[in-house]
Structures are given as C-alpha cells and as structure tokens.
mmCIF file of C-alpha atoms in Angstrom:
data_model
loop_
_atom_site.group_PDB
_atom_site.id
_atom_site.type_symbol
_atom_site.label_atom_id
_atom_site.label_comp_id
_atom_site.label_asym_id
_atom_site.label_seq_id
_atom_site.Cartn_x
_atom_site.Cartn_y
_atom_site.Cartn_z
ATOM 1 C CA UNK A 1 -0.221 0.466 0.342
ATOM 2 C CA UNK A 2 1.350 3.750 -1.156
ATOM 3 C CA UNK A 3 0.716 5.961 2.316
ATOM 4 C CA UNK A 4 -0.150 9.507 0.630
ATOM 5 C CA UNK A 5 -0.093 11.406 3.942
ATOM 6 C CA UNK A 6 2.531 14.093 3.222
ATOM 7 C CA UNK A 7 5.300 14.748 4.913
ATOM 8 C CA UNK A 8 5.333 17.567 7.499
ATOM 9 C CA UNK A 9 8.699 19.490 6.573
ATOM 10 C CA UNK A 10 10.729 20.106 9.833
ATOM 11 C CA UNK A 11 12.472 23.729 9.749
ATOM 12 C CA UNK A 12 15.591 25.610 12.150
ATOM 13 C CA UNK A 13 14.610 28.662 12.381
ATOM 14 C CA UNK A 14 18.164 31.083 12.345
ATOM 15 C CA UNK A 15 18.348 34.842 13.701
ATOM 16 C CA UNK A 16 20.729 37.538 13.483
ATOM 17 C CA UNK A 17 20.386 39.922 16.417
ATOM 18 C CA UNK A 18 21.798 43.167 15.530
ATOM 19 C CA UNK A 19 20.015 44.855 19.481
ATOM 20 C CA UNK A 20 17.615 46.644 16.841
ATOM 21 C CA UNK A 21 14.420 44.927 17.626
ATOM 22 C CA UNK A 22 13.848 41.897 21.026
ATOM 23 C CA UNK A 23 15.670 38.808 18.983
ATOM 24 C CA UNK A 24 14.285 36.610 21.362
ATOM 25 C CA UNK A 25 10.649 37.979 20.864
ATOM 26 C CA UNK A 26 10.551 38.189 16.726
ATOM 27 C CA UNK A 27 12.388 33.805 17.073
ATOM 28 C CA UNK A 28 8.861 32.921 19.321
ATOM 29 C CA UNK A 29 6.764 34.826 17.004
ATOM 30 C CA UNK A 30 8.537 33.024 14.108
ATOM 31 C CA UNK A 31 8.332 29.957 15.709
ATOM 32 C CA UNK A 32 4.050 30.527 15.621
ATOM 33 C CA UNK A 33 3.567 31.629 12.168
ATOM 34 C CA UNK A 34 6.302 29.156 10.928
ATOM 35 C CA UNK A 35 3.336 26.962 12.550
ATOM 36 C CA UNK A 36 0.280 28.281 10.778
ATOM 37 C CA UNK A 37 2.754 27.703 7.253
ATOM 38 C CA UNK A 38 2.359 24.012 8.520
ATOM 39 C CA UNK A 39 6.238 23.203 9.345
ATOM 40 C CA UNK A 40 7.416 21.597 12.415
ATOM 41 C CA UNK A 41 10.151 24.148 14.351
ATOM 42 C CA UNK A 42 12.712 21.634 15.202
ATOM 43 C CA UNK A 43 15.574 24.080 16.564
ATOM 44 C CA UNK A 44 16.460 27.377 16.684
ATOM 45 C CA UNK A 45 19.829 28.822 17.046
ATOM 46 C CA UNK A 46 20.026 33.050 18.079
ATOM 47 C CA UNK A 47 23.981 34.942 16.948
ATOM 48 C CA UNK A 48 24.880 38.024 18.536
ATOM 49 C CA UNK A 49 26.082 39.928 15.222
ATOM 50 C CA UNK A 50 26.688 44.165 14.745
ATOM 51 C CA UNK A 51 25.305 43.809 11.607
ATOM 52 C CA UNK A 52 24.575 40.353 9.155
ATOM 53 C CA UNK A 53 27.726 39.454 6.865
ATOM 54 C CA UNK A 54 27.094 40.543 3.620
ATOM 55 C CA UNK A 55 27.327 37.216 1.650
ATOM 56 C CA UNK A 56 25.857 34.396 4.265
ATOM 57 C CA UNK A 57 24.021 36.411 6.762
ATOM 58 C CA UNK A 58 25.033 34.531 9.765
ATOM 59 C CA UNK A 59 28.624 34.610 10.629
ATOM 60 C CA UNK A 60 31.943 31.546 9.374
ATOM 61 C CA UNK A 61 31.247 29.515 11.664
ATOM 62 C CA UNK A 62 27.766 29.090 12.810
ATOM 63 C CA UNK A 63 27.176 28.651 9.259
ATOM 64 C CA UNK A 64 29.126 25.696 9.593
ATOM 65 C CA UNK A 65 26.870 24.737 12.745
ATOM 66 C CA UNK A 66 24.190 25.252 10.831
ATOM 67 C CA UNK A 67 25.646 22.844 7.350
ATOM 68 C CA UNK A 68 25.850 20.572 10.570
ATOM 69 C CA UNK A 69 23.128 20.726 12.075
ATOM 70 C CA UNK A 70 21.028 19.951 8.256
ATOM 71 C CA UNK A 71 23.190 17.009 7.477
ATOM 72 C CA UNK A 72 22.435 15.570 10.910
ATOM 73 C CA UNK A 73 18.725 16.045 11.819
ATOM 74 C CA UNK A 74 17.812 15.484 7.763
ATOM 75 C CA UNK A 75 16.053 19.008 8.140
ATOM 76 C CA UNK A 76 14.313 20.260 4.876
ATOM 77 C CA UNK A 77 14.006 24.019 5.259
ATOM 78 C CA UNK A 78 16.202 27.167 6.620
ATOM 79 C CA UNK A 79 14.291 30.271 7.692
ATOM 80 C CA UNK A 80 15.811 33.002 8.576
ATOM 81 C CA UNK A 81 14.535 36.162 10.662
ATOM 82 C CA UNK A 82 14.527 38.835 8.456
ATOM 83 C CA UNK A 83 14.889 40.098 5.043
ATOM 84 C CA UNK A 84 17.888 38.069 2.953
ATOM 85 C CA UNK A 85 18.809 39.739 0.273
ATOM 86 C CA UNK A 86 19.117 37.428 -2.932
ATOM 87 C CA UNK A 87 23.394 37.190 -2.473
ATOM 88 C CA UNK A 88 22.041 35.743 1.263
ATOM 89 C CA UNK A 89 19.780 33.500 0.106
ATOM 90 C CA UNK A 90 21.748 31.905 -2.740
ATOM 91 C CA UNK A 91 24.734 31.863 -1.118
ATOM 92 C CA UNK A 92 23.060 29.966 2.500
ATOM 93 C CA UNK A 93 21.465 27.658 -0.498
ATOM 94 C CA UNK A 94 24.698 26.277 -2.010
ATOM 95 C CA UNK A 95 26.521 25.864 1.754
ATOM 96 C CA UNK A 96 23.285 24.163 3.693
ATOM 97 C CA UNK A 97 22.593 22.292 0.901
ATOM 98 C CA UNK A 98 18.629 23.282 2.052
ATOM 99 C CA UNK A 99 16.245 24.912 1.255
ATOM 100 C CA UNK A 100 16.374 28.486 2.979
ATOM 101 C CA UNK A 101 13.151 31.078 3.071
ATOM 102 C CA UNK A 102 12.693 34.515 4.501
ATOM 103 C CA UNK A 103 10.912 35.952 7.082
ATOM 104 C CA UNK A 104 9.056 37.375 3.619
ATOM 105 C CA UNK A 105 8.758 34.691 2.055
ATOM 106 C CA UNK A 106 7.435 33.306 5.016
ATOM 107 C CA UNK A 107 4.451 36.093 5.596
ATOM 108 C CA UNK A 108 3.274 35.932 1.439
ATOM 109 C CA UNK A 109 3.564 31.953 1.891
ATOM 110 C CA UNK A 110 0.833 32.240 4.447
ATOM 111 C CA UNK A 111 -0.386 35.319 3.366
ATOM 112 C CA UNK A 112 -1.262 32.510 0.028
ATOM 113 C CA UNK A 113 -2.258 30.174 2.167
ATOM 114 C CA UNK A 114 -5.259 31.964 3.570
ATOM 115 C CA UNK A 115 -6.756 34.532 0.926
ATOM 116 C CA UNK A 116 -10.522 34.211 0.009
ATOM 117 C CA UNK A 117 -11.726 36.438 -1.920
ATOM 118 C CA UNK A 118 -11.133 37.184 -5.601
ATOM 119 C CA UNK A 119 -9.536 40.832 -3.515
ATOM 120 C CA UNK A 120 -6.900 39.190 -1.045
ATOM 121 C CA UNK A 121 -5.668 36.437 -3.933
ATOM 122 C CA UNK A 122 -5.216 39.625 -6.439
ATOM 123 C CA UNK A 123 -2.958 41.002 -3.748
ATOM 124 C CA UNK A 124 -0.864 38.320 -2.574
ATOM 125 C CA UNK A 125 -0.042 37.350 -6.073
ATOM 126 C CA UNK A 126 1.053 40.936 -6.934
ATOM 127 C CA UNK A 127 3.195 40.986 -3.771
ATOM 128 C CA UNK A 128 4.614 38.091 -4.367
ATOM 129 C CA UNK A 129 5.996 38.610 -7.836
ATOM 130 C CA UNK A 130 7.085 41.889 -6.556
ATOM 131 C CA UNK A 131 9.458 40.585 -4.172
ATOM 132 C CA UNK A 132 10.668 37.244 -6.196
ATOM 133 C CA UNK A 133 11.331 39.337 -9.568
ATOM 134 C CA UNK A 134 15.127 40.634 -8.132
ATOM 135 C CA UNK A 135 15.295 37.488 -6.483
ATOM 136 C CA UNK A 136 15.481 35.292 -9.884
ATOM 137 C CA UNK A 137 18.515 34.952 -11.280
ATOM 138 C CA UNK A 138 20.533 32.383 -11.477
ATOM 139 C CA UNK A 139 17.185 29.809 -9.490
ATOM 140 C CA UNK A 140 15.917 28.636 -12.859
ATOM 141 C CA UNK A 141 16.821 25.057 -11.839
ATOM 142 C CA UNK A 142 16.022 25.735 -7.772
ATOM 143 C CA UNK A 143 13.052 27.284 -8.861
ATOM 144 C CA UNK A 144 11.716 23.978 -11.027
ATOM 145 C CA UNK A 145 12.436 20.940 -8.643
ATOM 146 C CA UNK A 146 11.054 22.720 -6.121
ATOM 147 C CA UNK A 147 7.811 22.089 -6.729
ATOM 148 C CA UNK A 148 5.955 22.182 -3.965
ATOM 149 C CA UNK A 149 5.669 23.388 -0.084
ATOM 150 C CA UNK A 150 6.885 25.915 2.237
ATOM 151 C CA UNK A 151 7.718 29.574 0.273
ATOM 152 C CA UNK A 152 5.886 28.267 -3.239
ATOM 153 C CA UNK A 153 2.455 28.838 -2.336
ATOM 154 C CA UNK A 154 0.658 31.502 -4.944
ATOM 155 C CA UNK A 155 3.273 31.644 -7.794
ATOM 156 C CA UNK A 156 6.467 29.913 -6.730
ATOM 157 C CA UNK A 157 4.179 26.999 -7.919
ATOM 158 C CA UNK A 158 4.676 28.419 -11.074
ATOM 159 C CA UNK A 159 7.681 28.588 -14.053
ATOM 160 C CA UNK A 160 8.683 32.178 -12.537
ATOM 161 C CA UNK A 161 12.402 31.970 -14.208
ATOM 162 C CA UNK A 162 10.787 31.081 -18.240
ATOM 163 C CA UNK A 163 10.435 34.482 -18.621
ATOM 164 C CA UNK A 164 11.067 37.819 -16.719
ATOM 165 C CA UNK A 165 8.404 39.785 -19.534
ATOM 166 C CA UNK A 166 5.742 37.632 -18.262
ATOM 167 C CA UNK A 167 6.229 38.756 -15.651
ATOM 168 C CA UNK A 168 6.135 42.107 -15.198
ATOM 169 C CA UNK A 169 2.693 41.768 -17.568
ATOM 170 C CA UNK A 170 1.069 39.495 -15.042
ATOM 171 C CA UNK A 171 1.501 42.783 -12.457
ATOM 172 C CA UNK A 172 0.156 44.870 -14.539
ATOM 173 C CA UNK A 173 -3.460 42.391 -14.875
ATOM 174 C CA UNK A 174 -2.536 42.401 -11.584
ATOM 175 C CA UNK A 175 -2.549 46.010 -10.651
ATOM 176 C CA UNK A 176 -5.191 46.665 -14.155
ATOM 177 C CA UNK A 177 -7.721 44.110 -11.913
ATOM 178 C CA UNK A 178 -6.919 45.079 -8.429
ATOM 179 C CA UNK A 179 -7.891 48.851 -9.498
ATOM 180 C CA UNK A 180 -11.060 48.024 -10.371
ATOM 181 C CA UNK A 181 -11.162 46.643 -7.181
ATOM 182 C CA UNK A 182 -11.132 48.735 -5.386
ATOM 183 C CA UNK A 183 -12.488 51.439 -7.580
ATOM 184 C CA UNK A 184 -15.745 49.038 -6.773
ATOM 185 C CA UNK A 185 -14.783 49.574 -2.459
ATOM 186 C CA UNK A 186 -14.770 52.928 -2.906
ATOM 187 C CA UNK A 187 -18.321 53.174 -4.582
ATOM 188 C CA UNK A 188 -19.434 51.103 -1.436
ATOM 189 C CA UNK A 189 -17.965 53.569 0.463
ATOM 190 C CA UNK A 190 -19.005 56.700 -0.858
ATOM 191 C CA UNK A 191 -22.866 54.837 -0.762
ATOM 192 C CA UNK A 192 -22.195 54.043 2.676
ATOM 193 C CA UNK A 193 -21.087 57.905 3.814
ATOM 194 C CA UNK A 194 -24.378 58.875 1.655
ATOM 195 C CA UNK A 195 -26.832 56.559 3.434
ATOM 196 C CA UNK A 196 -25.082 57.775 6.687
ATOM 197 C CA UNK A 197 -23.810 54.581 7.698
ATOM 198 C CA UNK A 198 -21.827 54.308 10.772
ATOM 199 C CA UNK A 199 -18.880 52.029 9.991
ATOM 200 C CA UNK A 200 -16.534 51.174 13.401
ATOM 201 C CA UNK A 201 -13.038 48.732 11.978
ATOM 202 C CA UNK A 202 -11.648 46.128 14.009
ATOM 203 C CA UNK A 203 -7.689 46.005 13.953
ATOM 204 C CA UNK A 204 -4.961 44.981 15.826
ATOM 205 C CA UNK A 205 -2.377 41.966 16.268
ATOM 206 C CA UNK A 206 -2.871 38.821 14.481
ATOM 207 C CA UNK A 207 -4.263 36.866 17.150
ATOM 208 C CA UNK A 208 -5.738 39.374 18.819
ATOM 209 C CA UNK A 209 -8.936 37.719 19.041
ATOM 210 C CA UNK A 210 -10.323 40.088 15.997
ATOM 211 C CA UNK A 211 -12.705 36.811 14.616
ATOM 212 C CA UNK A 212 -13.741 35.724 17.659
ATOM 213 C CA UNK A 213 -15.003 39.068 18.683
ATOM 214 C CA UNK A 214 -16.331 39.746 15.216
ATOM 215 C CA UNK A 215 -18.129 36.140 15.896
ATOM 216 C CA UNK A 216 -19.390 36.845 18.888
ATOM 217 C CA UNK A 217 -21.513 41.035 18.733
ATOM 218 C CA UNK A 218 -22.853 39.248 14.637
ATOM 219 C CA UNK A 219 -22.154 35.806 14.471
ATOM 220 C CA UNK A 220 -20.321 35.879 10.646
ATOM 221 C CA UNK A 221 -19.347 33.094 11.239
ATOM 222 C CA UNK A 222 -15.505 33.906 10.920
ATOM 223 C CA UNK A 223 -12.871 31.491 10.625
ATOM 224 C CA UNK A 224 -11.722 31.926 14.824
ATOM 225 C CA UNK A 225 -8.692 29.538 14.892
ATOM 226 C CA UNK A 226 -5.422 29.984 17.841
ATOM 227 C CA UNK A 227 -2.985 30.214 14.713
ATOM 228 C CA UNK A 228 -1.259 33.558 13.015
ATOM 229 C CA UNK A 229 -3.042 34.697 10.094
ATOM 230 C CA UNK A 230 -6.300 32.237 10.705
ATOM 231 C CA UNK A 231 -8.804 34.737 8.453
ATOM 232 C CA UNK A 232 -6.976 37.243 5.774
ATOM 233 C CA UNK A 233 -9.998 38.655 4.140
ATOM 234 C CA UNK A 234 -11.628 41.519 6.055
ATOM 235 C CA UNK A 235 -15.789 41.125 6.729
ATOM 236 C CA UNK A 236 -18.901 43.322 6.758
ATOM 237 C CA UNK A 237 -21.854 42.778 9.398
ATOM 238 C CA UNK A 238 -24.722 45.189 10.853
ATOM 239 C CA UNK A 239 -24.240 45.439 14.411
ATOM 240 C CA UNK A 240 -27.296 46.914 16.080
ATOM 241 C CA UNK A 241 -25.993 49.371 19.254
ATOM 242 C CA UNK A 242 -27.554 49.564 23.031
ATOM 243 C CA UNK A 243 -28.487 52.964 21.633
ATOM 244 C CA UNK A 244 -30.547 51.821 18.600
ATOM 245 C CA UNK A 245 -27.783 53.190 15.802
ATOM 246 C CA UNK A 246 -27.064 50.160 13.461
ATOM 247 C CA UNK A 247 -23.276 50.582 12.361
ATOM 248 C CA UNK A 248 -20.873 48.605 10.057
ATOM 249 C CA UNK A 249 -18.226 46.698 11.805
ATOM 250 C CA UNK A 250 -15.324 45.677 9.524
ATOM 251 C CA UNK A 251 -12.280 43.318 10.098
ATOM 252 C CA UNK A 252 -9.373 43.697 8.702
ATOM 253 C CA UNK A 253 -6.108 41.619 7.762
ATOM 254 C CA UNK A 254 -4.078 40.805 10.858
ATOM 255 C CA UNK A 255 -0.701 42.603 11.996
ATOM 256 C CA UNK A 256 3.210 40.970 12.903
ATOM 257 C CA UNK A 257 5.704 43.205 13.767
ATOM 258 C CA UNK A 258 8.064 44.746 11.008
ATOM 259 C CA UNK A 259 5.287 43.269 8.292
ATOM 260 C CA UNK A 260 6.913 43.300 5.618
ATOM 261 C CA UNK A 261 7.062 46.643 4.046
ATOM 262 C CA UNK A 262 5.535 45.604 0.565
ATOM 263 C CA UNK A 263 2.886 43.349 2.615
ATOM 264 C CA UNK A 264 1.617 46.669 3.857
ATOM 265 C CA UNK A 265 1.574 48.049 0.674
ATOM 266 C CA UNK A 266 -0.624 45.670 -0.689
ATOM 267 C CA UNK A 267 -2.889 45.908 1.635
ATOM 268 C CA UNK A 268 -3.221 49.993 2.232
ATOM 269 C CA UNK A 269 -5.935 49.121 -0.064
ATOM 270 C CA UNK A 270 -7.706 47.002 2.721
ATOM 271 C CA UNK A 271 -6.603 48.302 5.337
ATOM 272 C CA UNK A 272 -7.292 52.364 4.957
ATOM 273 C CA UNK A 273 -10.846 50.330 4.912
ATOM 274 C CA UNK A 274 -9.725 51.075 8.979
ATOM 275 C CA UNK A 275 -8.782 54.783 8.186
ATOM 276 C CA UNK A 276 -12.735 55.864 6.783
ATOM 277 C CA UNK A 277 -13.788 54.517 9.783
ATOM 278 C CA UNK A 278 -15.780 56.288 11.883
ATOM 279 C CA UNK A 279 -14.325 54.477 14.840
ATOM 280 C CA UNK A 280 -11.215 51.442 15.204
ATOM 281 C CA UNK A 281 -11.106 49.062 18.243
ATOM 282 C CA UNK A 282 -7.657 47.904 18.546
ATOM 283 C CA UNK A 283 -7.730 44.272 19.573
ATOM 284 C CA UNK A 284 -4.841 43.277 21.586
ATOM 285 C CA UNK A 285 -4.772 39.864 23.446
ATOM 286 C CA UNK A 286 -4.269 40.704 27.379
ATOM 287 C CA UNK A 287 -3.162 37.649 28.325
ATOM 288 C CA UNK A 288 0.217 38.205 26.359
ATOM 289 C CA UNK A 289 3.629 39.356 28.209
ATOM 290 C CA UNK A 290 3.585 41.172 24.359
ATOM 291 C CA UNK A 291 0.833 43.425 24.548
ATOM 292 C CA UNK A 292 2.094 46.853 24.817
ATOM 293 C CA UNK A 293 4.150 45.936 22.345
ATOM 294 C CA UNK A 294 1.380 44.530 20.021
ATOM 295 C CA UNK A 295 -0.710 47.222 20.753
ATOM 296 C CA UNK A 296 1.941 50.137 19.629
ATOM 297 C CA UNK A 297 2.426 47.922 16.314
ATOM 298 C CA UNK A 298 -1.111 48.447 15.780
ATOM 299 C CA UNK A 299 -0.463 52.290 16.638
ATOM 300 C CA UNK A 300 2.208 52.822 14.717
ATOM 301 C CA UNK A 301 0.784 51.984 11.538
ATOM 302 C CA UNK A 302 -2.687 53.638 12.021
ATOM 303 C CA UNK A 303 -1.465 57.183 12.647
ATOM 304 C CA UNK A 304 0.937 56.309 8.797
ATOM 305 C CA UNK A 305 -2.897 55.689 7.690
ATOM 306 C CA UNK A 306 -3.380 59.219 9.129
ATOM 307 C CA UNK A 307 -6.004 57.959 11.579
ATOM 308 C CA UNK A 308 -5.421 60.607 14.365
ATOM 309 C CA UNK A 309 -8.451 62.190 14.328
ATOM 310 C CA UNK A 310 -10.567 58.429 14.558
ATOM 311 C CA UNK A 311 -11.902 57.493 17.433
ATOM 312 C CA UNK A 312 -9.803 54.548 18.743
ATOM 313 C CA UNK A 313 -11.150 52.536 22.099
ATOM 314 C CA UNK A 314 -8.001 49.680 23.153
ATOM 315 C CA UNK A 315 -10.162 46.134 23.798
ATOM 316 C CA UNK A 316 -7.842 44.135 25.261
ATOM 317 C CA UNK A 317 -9.398 40.212 25.205
ATOM 318 C CA UNK A 318 -9.150 37.225 26.109
ATOM 319 C CA UNK A 319 -9.261 38.379 29.434
ATOM 320 C CA UNK A 320 -10.460 35.429 30.579
ATOM 321 C CA UNK A 321 -6.990 33.875 31.101
ATOM 322 C CA UNK A 322 -6.608 37.016 33.673
ATOM 323 C CA UNK A 323 -6.467 36.698 37.441
ATOM 324 C CA UNK A 324 -8.836 39.467 39.069
ATOM 325 C CA UNK A 325 -5.036 41.601 40.428
ATOM 326 C CA UNK A 326 -3.532 41.633 37.275
ATOM 327 C CA UNK A 327 -7.218 43.236 35.315
ATOM 328 C CA UNK A 328 -6.759 46.858 35.070
ATOM 329 C CA UNK A 329 -9.938 49.405 35.564
ATOM 330 C CA UNK A 330 -12.056 50.575 32.179
ATOM 331 C CA UNK A 331 -11.612 53.859 30.765
ATOM 332 C CA UNK A 332 -13.094 55.269 28.607
ATOM 333 C CA UNK A 333 -10.878 54.490 26.029
ATOM 334 C CA UNK A 334 -9.719 51.266 27.608
ATOM 335 C CA UNK A 335 -12.054 47.904 27.834
ATOM 336 C CA UNK A 336 -11.086 44.209 28.960
ATOM 337 C CA UNK A 337 -13.280 41.580 27.709
ATOM 338 C CA UNK A 338 -13.246 38.185 26.642
ATOM 339 C CA UNK A 339 -15.054 37.619 23.397
ATOM 340 C CA UNK A 340 -14.639 33.622 24.613
ATOM 341 C CA UNK A 341 -17.411 34.370 27.582
ATOM 342 C CA UNK A 342 -18.926 37.583 26.196
ATOM 343 C CA UNK A 343 -17.382 39.160 29.519
ATOM 344 C CA UNK A 344 -16.720 43.001 29.513
ATOM 345 C CA UNK A 345 -18.656 42.697 25.438
ATOM 346 C CA UNK A 346 -21.864 45.450 27.424
ATOM 347 C CA UNK A 347 -19.320 47.571 28.405
ATOM 348 C CA UNK A 348 -17.178 48.090 25.142
ATOM 349 C CA UNK A 349 -20.777 48.205 23.389
ATOM 350 C CA UNK A 350 -21.142 51.408 25.466
ATOM 351 C CA UNK A 351 -17.888 52.624 25.102
ATOM 352 C CA UNK A 352 -18.629 52.248 20.691
ATOM 353 C CA UNK A 353 -22.076 54.373 21.156
ATOM 354 C CA UNK A 354 -20.631 57.435 23.509
ATOM 355 C CA UNK A 355 -17.817 57.344 20.030
ATOM 356 C CA UNK A 356 -20.043 58.136 17.876
ATOM 357 C CA UNK A 357 -19.369 61.246 16.044
ATOM 358 C CA UNK A 358 -21.737 63.882 16.169
ATOM 359 C CA UNK A 359 -23.669 63.272 12.885
ATOM 360 C CA UNK A 360 -26.323 61.130 14.519
ATOM 361 C CA UNK A 361 -28.377 62.057 17.668
ATOM 362 C CA UNK A 362 -30.291 59.805 19.880
ATOM 363 C CA UNK A 363 -33.797 62.344 21.254
ATOM 364 C CA UNK A 364 -36.992 62.360 22.308
ATOM 365 C CA UNK A 365 -39.314 64.518 20.436
ATOM 366 C CA UNK A 366 -42.964 65.584 20.809
ATOM 367 C CA UNK A 367 -44.014 66.415 17.420
ATOM 368 C CA UNK A 368 -47.145 67.932 17.001
ATOM 369 C CA UNK A 369 -49.597 66.451 15.198
ATOM 370 C CA UNK A 370 -50.058 68.015 11.971
ATOM 371 C CA UNK A 371 -46.087 67.165 11.255
ATOM 372 C CA UNK A 372 -47.053 63.869 9.408
ATOM 373 C CA UNK A 373 -45.012 63.499 7.258
ATOM 374 C CA UNK A 374 -41.877 64.606 8.889
ATOM 375 C CA UNK A 375 -42.904 61.565 11.449
ATOM 376 C CA UNK A 376 -43.075 59.105 8.799
ATOM 377 C CA UNK A 377 -39.918 59.807 7.590
ATOM 378 C CA UNK A 378 -38.039 59.578 10.853
ATOM 379 C CA UNK A 379 -39.924 55.932 10.904
ATOM 380 C CA UNK A 380 -38.249 55.543 7.556
ATOM 381 C CA UNK A 381 -35.020 57.375 7.723
ATOM 382 C CA UNK A 382 -34.040 56.919 11.000
ATOM 383 C CA UNK A 383 -33.727 54.130 13.715
ATOM 384 C CA UNK A 384 -37.715 54.248 15.983
ATOM 385 C CA UNK A 385 -36.448 52.806 19.277
ATOM 386 C CA UNK A 386 -40.641 53.786 21.217
ATOM 387 C CA UNK A 387 -43.377 55.517 19.554
ATOM 388 C CA UNK A 388 -46.938 56.897 21.538
ATOM 389 C CA UNK A 389 -49.549 59.224 20.750
ATOM 390 C CA UNK A 390 -50.252 61.611 23.396
ATOM 391 C CA UNK A 391 -52.414 64.057 24.438
ATOM 392 C CA UNK A 392 -49.958 66.930 23.424
ATOM 393 C CA UNK A 393 -48.600 65.357 20.024
ATOM 394 C CA UNK A 394 -46.288 62.359 18.926
ATOM 395 C CA UNK A 395 -43.601 61.106 20.984
ATOM 396 C CA UNK A 396 -41.172 60.029 19.306
ATOM 397 C CA UNK A 397 -38.022 58.671 21.339
ATOM 398 C CA UNK A 398 -35.278 57.885 17.750
ATOM 399 C CA UNK A 399 -31.824 58.665 16.317
ATOM 400 C CA UNK A 400 -31.131 60.495 13.841
ATOM 401 C CA UNK A 401 -28.611 62.098 11.708
ATOM 402 C CA UNK A 402 -28.122 65.526 10.987
ATOM 403 C CA UNK A 403 -29.606 65.761 7.904
ATOM 404 C CA UNK A 404 -32.976 64.950 10.123
ATOM 405 C CA UNK A 405 -31.750 66.890 13.451
ATOM 406 C CA UNK A 406 -31.762 69.834 11.870
ATOM 407 C CA UNK A 407 -35.316 69.868 10.721
ATOM 408 C CA UNK A 408 -36.832 67.734 13.844
ATOM 409 C CA UNK A 409 -34.468 69.193 17.088
ATOM 410 C CA UNK A 410 -36.822 72.024 17.999
ATOM 411 C CA UNK A 411 -39.175 69.428 18.926
ATOM 412 C CA UNK A 412 -36.754 68.200 21.435
ATOM 413 C CA UNK A 413 -37.680 67.467 24.518
ATOM 414 C CA UNK A 414 -34.700 68.407 26.110
ATOM 415 C CA UNK A 415 -35.127 69.019 30.801
ATOM 416 C CA UNK A 416 -37.905 66.285 30.847
ATOM 417 C CA UNK A 417 -37.663 65.914 34.368
#
C-alpha cells in the first residue's frame, strides 16, 4: 500500500541579533508563523552580530554549525528571521544544501494560504511577484525542482524563471484588476457615507481574537482559530448598539511586528477601511507578555494611515485568562473583555455608543399632529426606538442623522424631569 500522507517539513529557525529589536520575541513569533505555514520548528539559533554578514547572513562559524545540523537532523527547511538579499539566499542554499526562505517569504506564503476573496488573492500574488522578481537570477533550476511546499505557494508554483517580461505583464494585469476592485470598494464606501452608515473597524495584532469578537457580536461565521493570520479577507456585518444605532462592523487583516513593507503596501487599500471608518477598535491579547508591543505596532500603523483624528478604543481581549488582580480598570478608551465568554462586551458596546460621530443623535421628540410627514420620515430613515400618541402630540424616541435633526431638533424634549 502506498503511503499518501504528506510529510510535515522540519525547519531550523535562524536569527541575527543586532540589538535593533527584541530578537527572542521576534523568534518566538517566527516559530508561530512557521507552525501557521504547516511546518514544524525543530531548532532555533540566534547569533549576536553588529550587522548580518553581507554574503552569508550569519558568521562563518555559525554557518558551519547550520550545515552540520541540517545534515545530522536531515532538516527540510531553513527559515531566517530577516529579509534576505538575493546573494544571502543563494549562498545559504548552496552552502547548506537545504532550502532557505526568509521572514517575508514565510508571511507571503501564509497570506497565499489564507486568502479567499478575489482581492486578497490578487494582492498576495502581486506582493509575491514584486518580492521574487529581483531574486530570480540564477534560480531557474532551483525553482523548477522545488515543486511545492512552504515558500512556494501562489506564483512560486509556476515557472517564474521562464520569462521576466511575462512576470512584468502579469504584474500589470494584477494592478489593473486591483484598481477595478478598489474602485468597486470606493463606490461601496461612498454609498455607505451617502446613506449615513456608521462604520466601526476592528484592527489589531494577528491572533488577538478579532474574528472571535466579530463572531460574538454579529454571528458572522468568520474562521476563528488559535493561529497567526487565520483570517485574511475583510468581513463586514451589521451591528445594533444599545442606543438603537446600527453600525457596520468591519474586520481587517491582522498585523505582526516587522510586517514586510511590500505587504503593507499591498494591503493598504484594505487597511484604508480602518482609516476611513468612524471608530476603530484596536484589539490586543491582554494575556500576552507582548501586549504593550502589539498595541504599539497597531497604533504606529494607524498613525501611518492618517487615523489620528479617529476615535480609537483599545480593546484588551482574552481577559478570561487573567486573574482579577491582573486586570486594569476600564476607562473611557480602554475596555477589557473576553470575546470567548462575552465578559465586558456590554461595556465595549457602550463605549462605541459614546464615541459615535456627531452626525447622529439619540433624541426624544414631541411632534405636533400636523407634522405627520416628518414623523413618517423618521420612521423610514431613522432608527425608531419608541413611538406614542399623547394628548399633546406624537412622542417619538429615535436615533436620527444630522439632516433629520436639523429639521426635527426644534421639537426635542431637552429638560424632561
């Protein structure tokens, strides 16, 4: 009987610690990325250097150690926790006789594995082609024999070395298709703005529980797993708040530290959903030792996208894993929740209510009976909470937009005891 089970690749993880970032924390994250890609991290090596070696990434002594480990353990893959130059990549593969990928290739590979929507697939393929193009020199035979596996998904499975001009043409085609998709999204966004739809974007570090929160709030049915980049494509669902206001909740792609610049650029149109939203929920894993770092990574990207004036609510998720003594008190902009159990979600919804844009307002109105047409318009265009016919007129409580409030505001009951 032929064994058809596919062997799980065993990987050696290598990092050069130059002191410019927390090498161990980054290595821990690389380990999780490797697992998410479907490989098994076998060993980890970190070498302290002032800067990576130009030709070999690591020093000569460490290179010999890597060669011996790969041969003795029969490892399938070397994963470097930095972006390698074409020279470093080629030299490492030649010296170790083992396939080598870097952090960028690994993340691109996971994105290719997770993308489901047309736009997600286009963005990933374009980012992969941009990254691979300068690295094709002398790789023809090697790429042909790879066949499949980690670092070869997406365009890596095609014979990229056959024709550089074909790759350029493919990139132009992808850009054109992405322009069409982005144009469609822009029209949807403009339609939402015209209809007065309030948008709330969920952003944050990957595996912080964004999809779990989305599912809890809206029954969105989004894949929620304990792995990095379990979901990639943005999801939008309607959410009704305690005030009666219905908002559009948008889930966005997760982030990691040192996210490759090419990927930030590729997914900028998707991330702009956050930039254009009315409220941002910055979700992080409160149980992680790196919670502050994760929050800062997301905050820095939001600043880069120009979200400085947008209300941001910091959502510390997975608080069910912490003891009461470890939990900080909630503030106006810091909310502690467990999307798994629902604890604290009511406080989060109230925080969203408090930060709703000024263009909508919850009001109690007493309309004269001769203003029936205005009452009917409120029923059709606003969020009607209650309505009662009294001796003095039509008593209505509703959430109205700025346009309706300009017409109905004079009937507002402001000083009711």
